[in-house]
Coordinates of C-alpha atoms in Angstrom, one line a residue:
X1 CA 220.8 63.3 95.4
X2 CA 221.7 66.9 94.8
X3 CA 218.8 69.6 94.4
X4 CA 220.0 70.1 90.9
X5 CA 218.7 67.0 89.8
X6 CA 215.7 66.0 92.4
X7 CA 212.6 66.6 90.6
X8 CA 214.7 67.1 87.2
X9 CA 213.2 67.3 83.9
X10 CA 215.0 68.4 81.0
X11 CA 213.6 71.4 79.2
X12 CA 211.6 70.8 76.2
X13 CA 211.9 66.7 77.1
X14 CA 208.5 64.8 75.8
X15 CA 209.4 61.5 77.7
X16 CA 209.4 59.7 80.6
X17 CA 211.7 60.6 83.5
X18 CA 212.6 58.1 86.2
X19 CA 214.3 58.7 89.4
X20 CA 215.2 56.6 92.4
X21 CA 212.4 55.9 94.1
X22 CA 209.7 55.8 90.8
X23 CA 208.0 52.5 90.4
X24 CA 209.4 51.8 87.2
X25 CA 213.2 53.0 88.0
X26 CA 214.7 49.5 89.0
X27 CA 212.9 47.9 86.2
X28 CA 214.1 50.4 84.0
X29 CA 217.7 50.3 85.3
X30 CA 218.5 46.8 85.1
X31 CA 220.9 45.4 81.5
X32 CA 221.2 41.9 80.6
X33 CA 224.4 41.1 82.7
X34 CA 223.3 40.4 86.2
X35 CA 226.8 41.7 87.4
X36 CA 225.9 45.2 86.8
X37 CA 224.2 47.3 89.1
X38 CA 224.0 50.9 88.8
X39 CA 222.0 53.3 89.8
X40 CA 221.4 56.4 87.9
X41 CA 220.8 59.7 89.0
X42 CA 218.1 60.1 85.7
X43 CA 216.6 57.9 83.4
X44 CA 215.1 59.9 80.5
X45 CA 213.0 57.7 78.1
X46 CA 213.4 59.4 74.8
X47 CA 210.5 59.0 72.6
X48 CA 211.9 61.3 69.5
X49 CA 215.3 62.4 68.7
X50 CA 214.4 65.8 70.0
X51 CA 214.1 64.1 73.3
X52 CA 217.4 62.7 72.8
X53 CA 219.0 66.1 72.1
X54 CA 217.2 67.7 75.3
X55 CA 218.5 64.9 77.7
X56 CA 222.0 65.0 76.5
X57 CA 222.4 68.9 76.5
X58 CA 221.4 68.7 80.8
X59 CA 223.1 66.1 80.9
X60 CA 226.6 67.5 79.1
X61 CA 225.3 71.0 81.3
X62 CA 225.4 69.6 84.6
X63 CA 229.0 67.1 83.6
X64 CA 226.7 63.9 84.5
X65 CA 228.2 60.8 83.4
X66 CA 226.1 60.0 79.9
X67 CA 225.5 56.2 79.5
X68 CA 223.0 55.5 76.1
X69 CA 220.7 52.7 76.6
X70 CA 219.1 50.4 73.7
X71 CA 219.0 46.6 73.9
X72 CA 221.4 46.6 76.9
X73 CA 222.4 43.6 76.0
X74 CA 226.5 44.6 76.6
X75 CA 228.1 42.5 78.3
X76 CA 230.3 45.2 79.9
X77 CA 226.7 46.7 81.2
X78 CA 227.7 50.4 79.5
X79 CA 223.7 50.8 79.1
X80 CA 223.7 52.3 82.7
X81 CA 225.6 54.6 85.1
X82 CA 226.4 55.3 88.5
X83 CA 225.0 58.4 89.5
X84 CA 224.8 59.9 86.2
X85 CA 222.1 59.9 83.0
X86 CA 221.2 56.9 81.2
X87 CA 219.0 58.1 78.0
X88 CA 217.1 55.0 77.6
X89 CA 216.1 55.0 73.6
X90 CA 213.9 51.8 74.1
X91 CA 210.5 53.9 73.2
X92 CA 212.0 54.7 69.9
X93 CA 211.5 51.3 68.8
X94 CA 209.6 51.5 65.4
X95 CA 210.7 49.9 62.1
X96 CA 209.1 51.4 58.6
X97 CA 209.6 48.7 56.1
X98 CA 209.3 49.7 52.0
X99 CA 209.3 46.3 50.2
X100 CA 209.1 47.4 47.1
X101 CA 213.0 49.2 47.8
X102 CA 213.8 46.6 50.1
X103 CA 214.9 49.4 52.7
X104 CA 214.1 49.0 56.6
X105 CA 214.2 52.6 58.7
X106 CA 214.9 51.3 62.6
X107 CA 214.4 53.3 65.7
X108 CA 217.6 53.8 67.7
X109 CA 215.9 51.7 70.5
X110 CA 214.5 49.0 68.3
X111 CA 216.0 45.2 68.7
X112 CA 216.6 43.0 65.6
X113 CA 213.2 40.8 67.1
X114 CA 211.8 44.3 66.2
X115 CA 213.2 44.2 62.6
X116 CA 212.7 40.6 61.8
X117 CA 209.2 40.7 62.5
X118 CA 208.4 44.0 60.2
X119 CA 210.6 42.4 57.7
X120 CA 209.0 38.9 58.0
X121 CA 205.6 39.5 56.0
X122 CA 207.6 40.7 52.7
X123 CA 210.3 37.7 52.9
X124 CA 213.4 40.1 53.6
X125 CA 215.9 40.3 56.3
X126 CA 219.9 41.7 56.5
X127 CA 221.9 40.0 59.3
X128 CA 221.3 40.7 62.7
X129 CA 221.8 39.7 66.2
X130 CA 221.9 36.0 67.0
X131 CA 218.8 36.5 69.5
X132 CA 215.9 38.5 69.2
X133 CA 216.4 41.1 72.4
X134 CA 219.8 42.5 70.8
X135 CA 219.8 45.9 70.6
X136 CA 219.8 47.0 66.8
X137 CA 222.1 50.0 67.0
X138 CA 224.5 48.7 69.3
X139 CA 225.3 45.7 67.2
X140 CA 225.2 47.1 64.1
X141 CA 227.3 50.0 64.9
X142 CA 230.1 47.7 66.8
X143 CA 229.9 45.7 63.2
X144 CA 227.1 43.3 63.5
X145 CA 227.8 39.5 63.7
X146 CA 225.0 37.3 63.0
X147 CA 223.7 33.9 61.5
X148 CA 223.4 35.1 58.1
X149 CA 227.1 37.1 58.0
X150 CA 228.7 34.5 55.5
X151 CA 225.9 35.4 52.9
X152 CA 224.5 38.8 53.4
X153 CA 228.2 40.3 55.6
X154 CA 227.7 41.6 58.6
X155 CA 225.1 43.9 60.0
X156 CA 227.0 46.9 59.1
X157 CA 227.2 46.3 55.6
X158 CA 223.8 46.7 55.0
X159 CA 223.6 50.3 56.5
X160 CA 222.4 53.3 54.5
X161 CA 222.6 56.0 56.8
X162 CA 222.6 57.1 60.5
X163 CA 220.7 59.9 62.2
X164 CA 222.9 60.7 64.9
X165 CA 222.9 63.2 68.0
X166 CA 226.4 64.4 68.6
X167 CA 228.0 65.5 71.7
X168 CA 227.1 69.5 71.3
X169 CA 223.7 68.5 70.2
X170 CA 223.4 68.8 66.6
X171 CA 221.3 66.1 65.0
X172 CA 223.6 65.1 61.6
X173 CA 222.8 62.5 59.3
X174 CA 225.8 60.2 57.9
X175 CA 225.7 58.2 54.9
X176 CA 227.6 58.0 51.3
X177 CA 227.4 61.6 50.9
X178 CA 226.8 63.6 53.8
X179 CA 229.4 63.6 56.7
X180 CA 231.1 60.6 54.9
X181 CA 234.0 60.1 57.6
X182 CA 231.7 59.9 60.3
X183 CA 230.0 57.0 58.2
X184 CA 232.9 55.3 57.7
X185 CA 233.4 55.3 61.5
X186 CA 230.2 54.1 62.7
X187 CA 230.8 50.5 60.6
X188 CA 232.5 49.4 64.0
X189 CA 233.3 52.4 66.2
X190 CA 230.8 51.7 68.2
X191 CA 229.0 54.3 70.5
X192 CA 231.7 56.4 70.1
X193 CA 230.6 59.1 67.7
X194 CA 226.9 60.3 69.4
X195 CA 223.6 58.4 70.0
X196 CA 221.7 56.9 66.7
X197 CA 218.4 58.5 66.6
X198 CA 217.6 56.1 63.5
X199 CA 219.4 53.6 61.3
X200 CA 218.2 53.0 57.5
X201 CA 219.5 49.7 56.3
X202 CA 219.0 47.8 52.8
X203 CA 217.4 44.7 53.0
X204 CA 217.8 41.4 50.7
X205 CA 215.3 38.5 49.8
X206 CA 214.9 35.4 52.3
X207 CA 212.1 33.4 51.2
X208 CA 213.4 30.3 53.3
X209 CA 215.4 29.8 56.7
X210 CA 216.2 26.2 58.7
X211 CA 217.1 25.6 61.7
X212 CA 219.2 22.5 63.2
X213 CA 220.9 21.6 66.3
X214 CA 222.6 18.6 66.6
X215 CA 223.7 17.2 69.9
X216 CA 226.2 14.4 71.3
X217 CA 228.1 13.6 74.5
X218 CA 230.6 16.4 75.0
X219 CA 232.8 13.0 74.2
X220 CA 232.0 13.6 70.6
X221 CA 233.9 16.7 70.6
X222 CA 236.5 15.8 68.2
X223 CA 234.9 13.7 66.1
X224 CA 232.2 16.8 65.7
X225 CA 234.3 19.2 65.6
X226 CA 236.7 17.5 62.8
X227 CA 233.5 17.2 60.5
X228 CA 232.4 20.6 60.9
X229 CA 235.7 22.3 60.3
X230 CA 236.3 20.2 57.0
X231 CA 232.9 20.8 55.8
X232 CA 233.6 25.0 56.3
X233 CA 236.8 24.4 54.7
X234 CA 236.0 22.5 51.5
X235 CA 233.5 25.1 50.8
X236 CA 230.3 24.9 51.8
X237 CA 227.8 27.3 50.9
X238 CA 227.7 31.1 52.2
X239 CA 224.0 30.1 52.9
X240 CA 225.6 28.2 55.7
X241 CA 225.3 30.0 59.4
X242 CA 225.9 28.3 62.8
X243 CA 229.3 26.5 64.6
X244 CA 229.9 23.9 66.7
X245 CA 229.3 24.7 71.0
X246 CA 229.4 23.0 73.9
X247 CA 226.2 23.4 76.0
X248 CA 224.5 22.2 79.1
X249 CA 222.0 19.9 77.6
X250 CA 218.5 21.9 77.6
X251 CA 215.0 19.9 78.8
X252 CA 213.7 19.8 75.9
X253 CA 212.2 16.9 74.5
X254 CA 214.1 16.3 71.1
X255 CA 216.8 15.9 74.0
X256 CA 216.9 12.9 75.5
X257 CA 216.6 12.2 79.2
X258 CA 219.8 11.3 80.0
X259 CA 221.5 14.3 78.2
X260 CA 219.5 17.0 80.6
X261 CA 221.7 18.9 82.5
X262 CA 225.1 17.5 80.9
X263 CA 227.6 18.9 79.2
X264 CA 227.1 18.3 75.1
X265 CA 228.9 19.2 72.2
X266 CA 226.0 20.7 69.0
X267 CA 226.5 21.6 65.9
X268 CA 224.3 24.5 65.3
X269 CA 223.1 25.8 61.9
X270 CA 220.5 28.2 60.5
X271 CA 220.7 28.1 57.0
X272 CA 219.3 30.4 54.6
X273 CA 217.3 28.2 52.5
X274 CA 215.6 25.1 52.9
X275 CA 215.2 22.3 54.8
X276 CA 216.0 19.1 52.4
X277 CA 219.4 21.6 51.7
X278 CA 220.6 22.1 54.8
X279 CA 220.2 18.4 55.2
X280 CA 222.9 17.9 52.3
X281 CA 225.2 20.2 53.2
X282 CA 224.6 19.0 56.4
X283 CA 225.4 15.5 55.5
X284 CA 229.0 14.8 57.1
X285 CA 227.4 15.9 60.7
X286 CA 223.8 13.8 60.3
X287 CA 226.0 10.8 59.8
X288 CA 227.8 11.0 63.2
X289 CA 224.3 9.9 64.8
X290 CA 223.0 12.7 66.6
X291 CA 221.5 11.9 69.7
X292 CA 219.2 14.9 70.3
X293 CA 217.9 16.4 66.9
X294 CA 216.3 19.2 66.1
X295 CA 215.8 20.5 62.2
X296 CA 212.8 22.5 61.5
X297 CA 212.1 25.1 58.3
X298 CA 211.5 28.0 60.5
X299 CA 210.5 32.1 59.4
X300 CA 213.7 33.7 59.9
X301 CA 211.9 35.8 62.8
X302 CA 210.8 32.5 64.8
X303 CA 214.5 31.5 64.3
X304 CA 216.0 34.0 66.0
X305 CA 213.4 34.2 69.3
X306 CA 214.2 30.6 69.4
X307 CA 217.5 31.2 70.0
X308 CA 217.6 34.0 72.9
X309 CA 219.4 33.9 75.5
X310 CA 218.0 34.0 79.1
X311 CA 218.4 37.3 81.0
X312 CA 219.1 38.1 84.7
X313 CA 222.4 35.6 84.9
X314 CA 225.9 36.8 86.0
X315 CA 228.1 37.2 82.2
X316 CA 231.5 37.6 80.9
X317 CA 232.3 36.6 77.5
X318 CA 235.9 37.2 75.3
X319 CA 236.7 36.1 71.8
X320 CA 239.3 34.7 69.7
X321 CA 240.0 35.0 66.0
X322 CA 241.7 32.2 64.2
X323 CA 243.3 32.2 61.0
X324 CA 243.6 28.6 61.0
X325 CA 242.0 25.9 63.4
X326 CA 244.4 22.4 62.5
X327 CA 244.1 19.5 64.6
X328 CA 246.0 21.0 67.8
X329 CA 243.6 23.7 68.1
X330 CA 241.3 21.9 67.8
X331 CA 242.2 20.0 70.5
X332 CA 243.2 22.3 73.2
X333 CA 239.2 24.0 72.1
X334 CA 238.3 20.4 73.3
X335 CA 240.2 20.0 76.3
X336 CA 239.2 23.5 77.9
X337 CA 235.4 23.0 78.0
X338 CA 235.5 20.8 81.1
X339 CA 236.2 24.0 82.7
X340 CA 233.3 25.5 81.8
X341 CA 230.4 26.0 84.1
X342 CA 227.7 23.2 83.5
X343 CA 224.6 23.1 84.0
X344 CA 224.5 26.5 83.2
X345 CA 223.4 29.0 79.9
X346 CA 227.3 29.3 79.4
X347 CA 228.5 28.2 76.0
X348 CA 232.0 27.7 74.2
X349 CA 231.4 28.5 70.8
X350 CA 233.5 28.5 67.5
X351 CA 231.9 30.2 64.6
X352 CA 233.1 30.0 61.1
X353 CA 233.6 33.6 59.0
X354 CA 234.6 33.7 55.2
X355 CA 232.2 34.9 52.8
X356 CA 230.7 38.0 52.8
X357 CA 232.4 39.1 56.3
X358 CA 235.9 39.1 54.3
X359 CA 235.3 40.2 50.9
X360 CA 234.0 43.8 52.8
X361 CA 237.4 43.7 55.3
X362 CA 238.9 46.5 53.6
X363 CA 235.7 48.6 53.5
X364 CA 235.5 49.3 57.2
X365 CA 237.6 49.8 60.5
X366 CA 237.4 46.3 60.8
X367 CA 240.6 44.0 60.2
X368 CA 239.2 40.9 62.5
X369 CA 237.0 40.4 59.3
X370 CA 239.6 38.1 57.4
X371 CA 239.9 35.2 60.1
X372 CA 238.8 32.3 59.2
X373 CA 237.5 31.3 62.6
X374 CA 236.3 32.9 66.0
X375 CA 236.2 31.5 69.4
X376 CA 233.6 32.9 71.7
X377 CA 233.4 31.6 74.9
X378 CA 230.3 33.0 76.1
X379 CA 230.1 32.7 80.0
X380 CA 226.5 33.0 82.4
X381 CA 226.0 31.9 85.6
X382 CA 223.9 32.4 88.7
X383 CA 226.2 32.1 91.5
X384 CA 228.4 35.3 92.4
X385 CA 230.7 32.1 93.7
X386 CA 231.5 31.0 90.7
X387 CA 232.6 34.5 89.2
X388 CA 236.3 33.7 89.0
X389 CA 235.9 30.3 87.6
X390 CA 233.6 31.4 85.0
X391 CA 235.9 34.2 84.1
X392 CA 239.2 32.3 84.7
X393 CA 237.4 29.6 81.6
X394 CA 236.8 31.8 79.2
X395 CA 240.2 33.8 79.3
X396 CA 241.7 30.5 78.7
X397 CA 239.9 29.5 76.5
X398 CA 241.3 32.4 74.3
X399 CA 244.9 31.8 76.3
X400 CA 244.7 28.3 75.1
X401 CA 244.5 29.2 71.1
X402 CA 246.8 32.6 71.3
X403 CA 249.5 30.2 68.7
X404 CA 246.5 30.8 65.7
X405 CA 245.0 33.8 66.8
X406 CA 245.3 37.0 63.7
X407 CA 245.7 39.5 67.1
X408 CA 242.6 41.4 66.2
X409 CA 239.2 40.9 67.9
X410 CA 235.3 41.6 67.6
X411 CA 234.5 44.2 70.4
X412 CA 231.0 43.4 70.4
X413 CA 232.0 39.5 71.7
X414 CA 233.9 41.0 74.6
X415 CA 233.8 43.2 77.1
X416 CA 236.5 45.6 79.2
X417 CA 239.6 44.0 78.3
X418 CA 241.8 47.4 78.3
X419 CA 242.6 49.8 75.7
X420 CA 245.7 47.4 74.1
X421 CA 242.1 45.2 73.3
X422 CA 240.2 48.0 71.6
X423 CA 243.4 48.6 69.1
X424 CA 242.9 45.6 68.4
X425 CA 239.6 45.7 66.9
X426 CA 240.2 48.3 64.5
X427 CA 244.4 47.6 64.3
X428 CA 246.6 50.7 64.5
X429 CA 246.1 53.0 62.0
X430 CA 242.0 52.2 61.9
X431 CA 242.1 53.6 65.2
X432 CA 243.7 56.5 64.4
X433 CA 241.9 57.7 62.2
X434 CA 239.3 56.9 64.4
X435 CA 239.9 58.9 67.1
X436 CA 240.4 61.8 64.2
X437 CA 237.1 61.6 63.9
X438 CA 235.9 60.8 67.5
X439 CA 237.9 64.5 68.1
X440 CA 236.0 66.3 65.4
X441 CA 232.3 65.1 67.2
X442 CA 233.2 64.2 70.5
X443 CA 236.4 65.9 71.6
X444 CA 235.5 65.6 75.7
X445 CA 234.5 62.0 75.7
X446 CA 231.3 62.6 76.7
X447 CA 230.3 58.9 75.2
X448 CA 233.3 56.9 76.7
X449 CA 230.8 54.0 78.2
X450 CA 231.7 51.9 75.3
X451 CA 234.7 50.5 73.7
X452 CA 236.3 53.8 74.1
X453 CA 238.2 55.4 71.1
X454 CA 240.1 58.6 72.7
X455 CA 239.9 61.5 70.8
X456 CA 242.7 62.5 69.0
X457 CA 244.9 65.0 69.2
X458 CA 245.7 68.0 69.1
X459 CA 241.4 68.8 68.6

């Protein structure tokens, strides 16, 4: 390590700094994708967006690589860098809840298990994450797909405003009103436009929530999968979140014995409302005679930590969007998830949209919006052996429905799959205009750890 930065310490920095060699530095260095390992040259633990603006100007000053850390939850790992600065915002964590406006003001380092559980006490929520250890600004600024996006939209929708450090250090606010552009980019741009100091969001009532899981033999596939699809597409209620996966069958004990450790087929919903409800809309799927059940009336905030996903595993996830899903998509989804790794957390997942994700697509940079359906094949593992299977699976699962795919794509559901991929989250002329504005705030690329708009130019 160079003399510049042994011993470093920003000026006028209130946090924590870690260096190799601390006792907390591997702890603090590790993201959720056990592939990643990077070692920083600094980790500066921002507790205030003053910290945030003294870390980034030595960093910027000395050209260190800038990675920003919140949930680090990524699958592409951008929360950390080798050899240069990770400002870690996990300190800034609070959430100020005012009930009476139904407005939630987040730390940049806060997760949505942070959120829901201020929010739980006055009966509000806004969509989140669909675990508890997501990071909130990272989601919500890549969009914000979660269990509630077919009543409430996604996470995005519900933003107010943005306090947001920029790449020469000025700390801006964005909303309606005030640097309007830049708002408009950060419903999707991701990371792109300087680090989110604090997120204001407008909540909405959710006196009730219910959870189910229903699980068969991953021979039930197509009978499963058939029900679910014609329940979503003769209209069922926008209080309806959830999909149909295939899974490794957990230990639990609504699951029984013989369906530990095999690969199932569930249909998944949490609902927003309660149980006797979600048991009629439910209907067509009770009546295929679940083997494993689980239905329980749940706070939304016990929902969600239900539902995390395990750390320390070896990821890679990609997505699909679907403007239709007839039977022969629906059977090569089938035929694929023998390929996937089992036992193991991995899950091949199709999620239904409609709702409240399209009626906002021509708000945001954010044309994916109007499928009907999206295909996630979400891959973990803990053998580095089986990296290229595990890989190879969920690229076709994607390969496999490319006939009734819209071309565009959630970034947040993948991760590096090359610049052709990030026009395609935003389509041509979203992106653009995007990178117009990535020019006018970051014209270097000094936040390029992300999906990466280049600046445009001339700046």
């Amino acid at each position: 390590m160079s003399e510049t930065i042994a011993h470093a310490r920003p000026q006028g920095f209130g946090g924590v700094v870690l260096q190799d060699g601390d006792p907390a530095y591997d702890e603090a260095r590790i993201v959720f994708n056990g592939m990643i390992d990077k070692r920083p040259a600094l980790i500066a633990q921002c507790e205030s967006a003053a910290d945030v603006q003294a870390a980034l100007r030595y960093g910027v000053d000395r050209e260190l690589e800038i990675a920003v850390r919140g949930g680090g939850h990524g699958v592409a790992g951008t929360g950390v860098t080798e050899g240069g600065l990770v400002v870690d915002l996990r300190r800034m964590n609070s959430v100020q809840i005012d009930p009476d406006a139904r407005i939630a003001r987040v730390g940049g380092g806060a997760t949505w298990g942070d959120v829901d559980r201020a929010c739980q006490p006055y009966q509000l929520a806004t969509t989140g994450g669909r675990v508890s250890t997501t990071g909130v600004a990272g989601l919500t600024l890549g969009g914000g797909s979660g269990w509630l996006e077919r009543k409430f939209g996604l996470a995005c929708d519900a933003l107010l405003s943005v306090e947001l450090v920029t790449a020469d250090g000025r700390l801006l606010i964005a909303d309606e009103t005030r640097n309007t552009e830049l708002f408009w980019a950060l419903h999707g741009g991701g990371g792109n436009f300087g680090i989110a100091t604090s997120l204001t969001f407008r909540l909405q009532q959710l006196p009730a929530t219910t959870l189910a899981l229903l699980l068969w033999p991953a021979s039930a596939g197509p009978d499963v999968l058939r029900a679910y699809r014609d329940l979503i597409e003769s209209g069922a209620p926008e209080e309806l979140g959830g999909g149909v996966i295939y899974l490794t069958g957990p230990p639990e004990e609504f699951v029984p014995a013989h369906l530990h450790g095999q690969l199932l087929v569930g249909a998944a919903a949490v609902y927003a409302g309660g149980e006797a409800e979600l048991r009629e809309v439910f209907a067509p799927l009770f009546a295929l005679r679940p083997e494993g059940e689980l239905v329980a009336e749940l706070p939304y905030a016990d929902i969600q930590s239900a539902l995390d996903d395990p750390p320390g595993f070896r990821n890679y996830w990609s997505a699909e969007h679907l403007a239709a899903f007839p039977d022969p998509a629906l059977e090569a989804f089938v035929n694929r998830s023998a390929d996937m790794i089992s036992p193991s957390p991995s899950q091949q997942a199709i999620l239904p949209w409609g709702g409240a994700v399209e009626r906002a697509a021509d708000t945001w940079p954010q044309p994916h919006r109007r499928a009907a359906w999206v295909v996630h094949p979400f891959g973990l593992w803990s053998d580095p052996a089986d990296d290229a299977r595990g890989i190879r699976w969920a690229r076709d699962v994607c390969s496999d429905l490319q006939e009734w795919a819209t071309g565009y794509v959630y970034l947040n559901f993948i991760g590096n799959e090359g610049q052709n991929r990030v026009i395609a989250g935003f389509g041509q002329e979203n992106y653009e205009r995007l990178a117009r504005v990535k020019c006018q705030y970051d014209p270097e690329n000094v936040f390029h750890l992300n999906q990466n708009i280049e600046p445009g130019w001339p700046c």
